[in-house]
Coordinates of C-alpha atoms and ligand atoms in Angstrom, one line a residue:
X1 CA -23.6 4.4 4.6
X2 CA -23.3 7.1 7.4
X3 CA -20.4 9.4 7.0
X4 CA -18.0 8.3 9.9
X5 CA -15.7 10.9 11.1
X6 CA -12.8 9.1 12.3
X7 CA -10.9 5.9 11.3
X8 CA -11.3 2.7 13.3
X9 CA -8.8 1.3 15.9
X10 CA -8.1 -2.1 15.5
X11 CA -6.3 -4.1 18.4
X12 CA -4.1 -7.0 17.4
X13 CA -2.9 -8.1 20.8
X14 CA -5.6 -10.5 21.1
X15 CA -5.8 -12.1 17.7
X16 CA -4.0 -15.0 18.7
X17 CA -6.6 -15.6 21.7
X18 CA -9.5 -14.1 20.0
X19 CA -9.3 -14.2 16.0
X20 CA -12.9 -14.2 15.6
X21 CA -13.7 -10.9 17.5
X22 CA -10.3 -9.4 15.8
X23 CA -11.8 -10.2 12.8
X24 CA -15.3 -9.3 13.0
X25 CA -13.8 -5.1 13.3
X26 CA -11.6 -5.8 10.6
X27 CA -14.9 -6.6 8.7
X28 CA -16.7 -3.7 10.4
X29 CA -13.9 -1.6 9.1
X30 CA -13.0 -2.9 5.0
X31 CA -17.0 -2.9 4.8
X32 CA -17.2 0.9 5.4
X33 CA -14.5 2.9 5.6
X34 CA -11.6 0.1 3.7
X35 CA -9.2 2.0 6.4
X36 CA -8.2 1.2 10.2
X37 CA -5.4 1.5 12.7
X38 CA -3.6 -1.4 13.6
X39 CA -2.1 -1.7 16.6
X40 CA -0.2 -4.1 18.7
X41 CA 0.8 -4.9 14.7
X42 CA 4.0 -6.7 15.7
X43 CA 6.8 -4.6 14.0
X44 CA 9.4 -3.2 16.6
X45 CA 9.0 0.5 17.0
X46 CA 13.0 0.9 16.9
X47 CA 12.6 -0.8 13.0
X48 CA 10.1 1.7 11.7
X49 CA 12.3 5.0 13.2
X50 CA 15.6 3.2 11.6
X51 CA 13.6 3.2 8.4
X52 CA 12.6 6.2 8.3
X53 CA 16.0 7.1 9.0
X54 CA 17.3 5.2 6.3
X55 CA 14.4 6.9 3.8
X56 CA 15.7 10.7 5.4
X57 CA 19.9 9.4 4.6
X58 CA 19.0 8.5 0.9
X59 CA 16.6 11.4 -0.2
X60 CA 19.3 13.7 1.0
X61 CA 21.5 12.0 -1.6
X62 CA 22.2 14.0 -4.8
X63 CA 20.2 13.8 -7.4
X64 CA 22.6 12.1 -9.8
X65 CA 23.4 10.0 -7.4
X66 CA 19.6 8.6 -7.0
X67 CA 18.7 8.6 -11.1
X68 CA 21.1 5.9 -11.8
X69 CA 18.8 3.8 -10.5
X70 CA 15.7 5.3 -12.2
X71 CA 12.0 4.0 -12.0
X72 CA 11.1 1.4 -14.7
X73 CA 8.3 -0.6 -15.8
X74 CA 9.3 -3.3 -13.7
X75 CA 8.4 -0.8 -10.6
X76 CA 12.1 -1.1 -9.0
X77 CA 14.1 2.0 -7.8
X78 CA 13.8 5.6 -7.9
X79 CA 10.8 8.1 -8.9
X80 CA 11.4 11.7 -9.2
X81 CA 9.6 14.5 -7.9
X82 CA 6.5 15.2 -10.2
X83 CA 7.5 12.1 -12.4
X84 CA 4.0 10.3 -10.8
X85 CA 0.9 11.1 -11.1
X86 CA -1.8 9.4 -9.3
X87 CA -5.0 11.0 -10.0
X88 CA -4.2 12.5 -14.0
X89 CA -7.6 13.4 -14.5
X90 CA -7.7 16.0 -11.9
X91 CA -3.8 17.1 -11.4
X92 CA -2.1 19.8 -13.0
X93 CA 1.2 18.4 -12.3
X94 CA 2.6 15.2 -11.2
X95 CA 2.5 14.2 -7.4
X96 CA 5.1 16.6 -5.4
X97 CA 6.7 13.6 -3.8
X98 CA 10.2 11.1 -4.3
X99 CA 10.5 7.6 -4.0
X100 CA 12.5 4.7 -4.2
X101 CA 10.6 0.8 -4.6
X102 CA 12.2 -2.1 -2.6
X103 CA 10.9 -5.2 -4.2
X104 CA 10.7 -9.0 -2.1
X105 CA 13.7 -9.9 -1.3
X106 CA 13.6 -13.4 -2.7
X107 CA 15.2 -16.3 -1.2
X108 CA 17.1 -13.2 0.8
X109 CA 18.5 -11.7 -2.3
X110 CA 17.4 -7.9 -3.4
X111 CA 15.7 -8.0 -7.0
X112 CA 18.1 -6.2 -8.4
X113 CA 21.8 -4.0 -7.7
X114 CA 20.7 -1.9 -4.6
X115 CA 22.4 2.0 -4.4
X116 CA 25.4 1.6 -2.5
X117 CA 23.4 3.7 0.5
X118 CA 21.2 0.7 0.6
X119 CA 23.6 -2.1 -0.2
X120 CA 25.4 -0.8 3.1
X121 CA 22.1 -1.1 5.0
X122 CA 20.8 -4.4 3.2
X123 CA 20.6 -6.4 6.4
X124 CA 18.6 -3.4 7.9
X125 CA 16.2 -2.7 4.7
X126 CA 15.9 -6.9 4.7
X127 CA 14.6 -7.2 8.4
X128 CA 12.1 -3.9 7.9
X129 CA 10.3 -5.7 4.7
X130 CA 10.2 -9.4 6.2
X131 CA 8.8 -7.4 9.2
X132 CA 6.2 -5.9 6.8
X133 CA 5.6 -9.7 5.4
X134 CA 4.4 -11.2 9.0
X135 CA 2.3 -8.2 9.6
X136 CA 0.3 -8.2 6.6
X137 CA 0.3 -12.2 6.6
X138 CA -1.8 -11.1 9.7
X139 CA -4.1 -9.4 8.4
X140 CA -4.9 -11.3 5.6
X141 CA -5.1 -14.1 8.1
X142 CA -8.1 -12.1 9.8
X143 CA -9.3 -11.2 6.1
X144 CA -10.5 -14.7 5.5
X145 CA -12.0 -15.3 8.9
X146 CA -13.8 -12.3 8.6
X147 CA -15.1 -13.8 5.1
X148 CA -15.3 -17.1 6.6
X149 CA -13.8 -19.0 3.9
X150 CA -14.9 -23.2 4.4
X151 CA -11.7 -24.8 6.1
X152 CA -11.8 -27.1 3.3
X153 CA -11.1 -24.7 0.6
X154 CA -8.0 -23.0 2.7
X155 CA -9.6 -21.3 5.4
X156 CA -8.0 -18.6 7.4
X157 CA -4.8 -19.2 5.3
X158 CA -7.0 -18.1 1.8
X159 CA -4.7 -15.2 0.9
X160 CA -2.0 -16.2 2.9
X161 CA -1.2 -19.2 0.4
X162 CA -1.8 -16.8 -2.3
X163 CA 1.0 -14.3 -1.2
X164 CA 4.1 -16.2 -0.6
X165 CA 7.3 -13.8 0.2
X166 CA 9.5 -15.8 -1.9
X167 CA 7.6 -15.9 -5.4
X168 CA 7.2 -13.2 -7.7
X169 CA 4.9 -10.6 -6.9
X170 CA 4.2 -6.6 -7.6
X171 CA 4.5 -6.2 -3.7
X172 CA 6.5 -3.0 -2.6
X173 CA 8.2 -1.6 -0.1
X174 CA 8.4 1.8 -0.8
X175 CA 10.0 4.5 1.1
X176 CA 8.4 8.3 0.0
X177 CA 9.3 12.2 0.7
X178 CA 7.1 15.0 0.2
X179 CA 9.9 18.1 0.3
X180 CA 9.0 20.7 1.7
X181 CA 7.5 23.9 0.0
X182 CA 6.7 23.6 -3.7
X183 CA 2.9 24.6 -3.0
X184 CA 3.4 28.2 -3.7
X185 CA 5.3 27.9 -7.2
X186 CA 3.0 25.3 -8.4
X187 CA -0.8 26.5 -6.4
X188 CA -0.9 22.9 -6.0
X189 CA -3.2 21.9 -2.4
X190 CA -2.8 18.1 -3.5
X191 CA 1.0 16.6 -3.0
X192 CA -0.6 13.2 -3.8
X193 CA -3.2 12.7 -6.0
X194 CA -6.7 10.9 -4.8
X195 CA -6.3 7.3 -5.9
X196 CA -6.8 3.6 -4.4
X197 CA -4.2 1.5 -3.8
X198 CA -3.8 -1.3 -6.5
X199 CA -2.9 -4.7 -4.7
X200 CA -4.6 -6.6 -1.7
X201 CA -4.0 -3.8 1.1
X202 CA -1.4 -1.2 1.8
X203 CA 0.4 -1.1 5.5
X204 CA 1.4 2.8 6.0
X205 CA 3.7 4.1 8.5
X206 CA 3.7 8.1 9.3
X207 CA 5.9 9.5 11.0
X208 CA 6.1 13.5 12.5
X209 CA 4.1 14.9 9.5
X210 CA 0.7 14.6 8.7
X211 CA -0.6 15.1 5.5
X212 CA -3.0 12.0 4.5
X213 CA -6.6 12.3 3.8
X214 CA -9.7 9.3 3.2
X215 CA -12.7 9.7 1.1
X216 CA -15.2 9.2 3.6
X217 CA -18.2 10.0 1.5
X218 CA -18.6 11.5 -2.2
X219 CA -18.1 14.8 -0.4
X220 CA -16.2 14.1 2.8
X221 CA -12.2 13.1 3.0
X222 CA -10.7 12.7 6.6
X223 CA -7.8 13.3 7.8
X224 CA -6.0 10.3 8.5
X225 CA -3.5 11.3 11.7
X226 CA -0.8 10.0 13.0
X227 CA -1.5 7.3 15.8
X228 CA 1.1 6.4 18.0
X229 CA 2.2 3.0 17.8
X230 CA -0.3 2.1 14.9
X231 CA 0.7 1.1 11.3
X232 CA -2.7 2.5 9.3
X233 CA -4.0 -0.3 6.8
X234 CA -6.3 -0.1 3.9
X235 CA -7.9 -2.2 1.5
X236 CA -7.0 -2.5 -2.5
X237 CA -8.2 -2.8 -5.2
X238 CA -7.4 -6.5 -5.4
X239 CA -9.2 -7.3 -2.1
X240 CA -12.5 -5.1 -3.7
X241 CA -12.6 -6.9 -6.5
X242 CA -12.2 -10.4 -5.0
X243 CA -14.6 -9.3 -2.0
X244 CA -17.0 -8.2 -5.5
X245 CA -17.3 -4.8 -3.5
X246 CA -18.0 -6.1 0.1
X247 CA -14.7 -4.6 1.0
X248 CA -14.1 -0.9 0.0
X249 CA -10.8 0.3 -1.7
X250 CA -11.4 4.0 -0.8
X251 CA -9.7 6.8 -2.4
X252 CA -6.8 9.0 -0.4
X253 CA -4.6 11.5 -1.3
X254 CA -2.1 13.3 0.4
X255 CA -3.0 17.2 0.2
X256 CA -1.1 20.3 1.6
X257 CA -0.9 21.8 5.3
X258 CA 0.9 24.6 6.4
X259 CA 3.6 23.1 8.3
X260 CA 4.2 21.4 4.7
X261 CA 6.2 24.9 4.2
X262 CA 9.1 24.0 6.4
X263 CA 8.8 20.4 7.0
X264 CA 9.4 17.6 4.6
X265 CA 7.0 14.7 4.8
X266 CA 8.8 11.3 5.2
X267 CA 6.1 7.8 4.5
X268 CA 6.6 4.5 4.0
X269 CA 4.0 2.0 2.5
X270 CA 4.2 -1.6 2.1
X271 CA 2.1 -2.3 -0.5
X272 CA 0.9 -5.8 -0.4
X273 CA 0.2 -8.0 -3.8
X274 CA -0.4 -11.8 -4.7
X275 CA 2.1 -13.2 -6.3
X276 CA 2.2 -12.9 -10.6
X277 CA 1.0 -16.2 -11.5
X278 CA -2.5 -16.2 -8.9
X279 CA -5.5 -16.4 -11.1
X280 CA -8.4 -13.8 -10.1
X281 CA -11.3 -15.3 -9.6
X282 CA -14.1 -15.7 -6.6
X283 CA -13.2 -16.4 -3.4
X284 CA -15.1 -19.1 -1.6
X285 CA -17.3 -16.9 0.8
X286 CA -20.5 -17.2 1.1
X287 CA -20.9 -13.3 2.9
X288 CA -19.2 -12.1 -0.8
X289 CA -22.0 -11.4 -3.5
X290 CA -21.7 -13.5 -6.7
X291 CA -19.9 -12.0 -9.5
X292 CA -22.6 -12.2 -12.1
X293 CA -20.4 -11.1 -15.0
X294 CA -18.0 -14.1 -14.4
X295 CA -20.8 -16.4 -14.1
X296 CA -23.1 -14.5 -17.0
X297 CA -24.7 -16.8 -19.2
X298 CA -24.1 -14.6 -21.8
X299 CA -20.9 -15.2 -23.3
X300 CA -19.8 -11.9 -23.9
X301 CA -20.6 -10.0 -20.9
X302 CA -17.9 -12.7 -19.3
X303 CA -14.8 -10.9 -18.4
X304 CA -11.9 -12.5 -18.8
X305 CA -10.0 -13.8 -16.1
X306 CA -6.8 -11.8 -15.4
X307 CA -3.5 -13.3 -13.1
X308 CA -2.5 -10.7 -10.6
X309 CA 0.7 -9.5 -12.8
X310 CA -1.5 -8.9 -15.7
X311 CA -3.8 -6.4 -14.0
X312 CA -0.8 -4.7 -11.5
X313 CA 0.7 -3.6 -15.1
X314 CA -2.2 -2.4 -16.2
X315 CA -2.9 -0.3 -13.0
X316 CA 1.0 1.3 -13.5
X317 CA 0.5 1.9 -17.2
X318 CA -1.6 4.8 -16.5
X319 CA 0.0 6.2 -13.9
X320 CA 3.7 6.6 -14.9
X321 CA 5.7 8.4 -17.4
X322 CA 8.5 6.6 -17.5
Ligands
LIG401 O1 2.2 9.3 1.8 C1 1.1 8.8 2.2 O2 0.7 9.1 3.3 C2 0.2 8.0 1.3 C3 0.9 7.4 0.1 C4 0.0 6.6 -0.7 O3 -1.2 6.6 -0.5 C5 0.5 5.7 -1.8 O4 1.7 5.9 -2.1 O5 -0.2 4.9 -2.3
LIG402 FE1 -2.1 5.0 -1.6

């Protein structure tokens, strides 16, 4: 695979009209790369600024005040600075970053007691994940017309019927803040250890700050800007496996720049899962190799055949002290 340089640009104004051509980048770009830009991506610009707004008015909060809602092993509410480490085989100290997990709203309801910040803004925090929902409903609409999945087995709405808002799932919403400084205490250049992403994809939203970085080869990362307009969107480790490697679920990490020293970093990812209960085994596309261990003859090389909740608790097992 050549080395590209730059992440891929991926217009969604004309998916409605032309969901085949849409599609075919979106399989140019999870193929290579596992990354692109999504624009015309249907999420009101004055939603993203009010969530980062609303991400800026809670990390400000003090600290007390945000660990009575502490991270668990159900992935709900806050994570302290340096309590996360994403890539623990190569980090000195946990990820320089806080964060606090939304999870679905179901049937409208939060998962659990909100902070009183966000119980205030409910409506607000709502409107930005349903948002999130129809966008990534989207693209995993052009996900399985790019793997041309038989209309008889579920067609274009493959994943879709996989990933209902209202059921159980690991998704997220998760709002993030890299504070400022920190680098020259700690001599740490990564903020955010190099990892993939766990589910099916991950929408991103940047705002001001740079700060992201793709693998783009064994030796290459790119920076991953900020694009005006355009929510950045990357494969997981889900849609890999499913896709038996078609579609790459490329490492990134968030490392440090000099205007890191004075600025706080503010993101927001929508991480996007199945619901608990969906079994993982092949898709039905013909353009996806076969996965030979599932099918082996030989009874032990089988794997066994996880549901989507089983292998998300895995995946945050190793990464978490809780
Ligand atoms: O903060 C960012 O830009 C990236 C965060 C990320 O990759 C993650 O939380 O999985
Ligand atoms: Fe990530």
């Amino acid at each position: 695979m050549a080395t590209l340089d730059k992440l891929p640009i991926i217009d969604f104004g004309s998916f409605d009209k032309e969901p085949v051509k849409v599609a075919q980048q979106v399989l140019d770009a999870c193929k290579s790369i596992g990354f692109f830009y999504m624009t015309n991506h249907g999420i009101p610009l004055d939603k993203v600024d009010n969530a980062f707004e609303m991400a800026k008015g809670y990390f400000d909060l003090p600290s007390e005040e945000k660990r009575k809602f502490l991270i668990k092993e159900d992935n709900y509410g806050y994570s302290e600075l340096y309590s996360e480490t994403l890539d623990p085989d190569n980090q000195r100290q946990g990820d320089h970053k806080e964060g606090f997990n939304f999870k679905n709203f179901i049937d409208g309801k939060a998962y659990a007691p909100l902070p009183a910040f966000f119980e205030e803004r409910e409506e607000a925090v709502k409107a930005f994940s349903y948002a999130c929902q129809e966008t990534s409903a989207r693209v995993l609409e052009a996900f399985a017309i790019a793997l041309e999945i038989p209309e008889d087995q579920g067609g274009r709405n493959w994943f879709k019927d996989r990933h209902h808002y209202n059921r159980k799932s690991g998704q997220v919403l998760r709002f993030l803040k890299y504070p400022r400084g920190g680098e020259v205490s700690y001599k740490e250049p990564v903020r955010a250890g190099a990892h993939s992403d766990y589910g099916s994809l991950t929408l991103l939203f940047q705002k001001d700050v740079p700060g992201l970085e793709v693998q783009a080869s064994r030796a290459a990362w790119i920076p991953a800007p900020l694009v005006d307009g355009a929510v950045l969107v990357n494969v997981g480790d889900l849609m890999e496996f499913w896709t038996n490697g078609l579609f790459k679920s490329t490492l990134h990490r968030v490392t440090f720049l000099p205007e890191h020293n004075h600025l706080d970093r503010y993101s927001i990812p929508f991480f996007v899962h199945p619901e608990d209960g969906v079994l993982l085994t092949p898709i039905p596309s013909s353009i996806v190799p076969p996965h030979t261990a599932a099918g082996s003859e030989d009874e032990t090389k089988k794997k066994p055949i996880m549901t989507a909740g089983e292998h998300l608790r895995h995946r945050l097992k190793a990464t978490y002290s809780f």
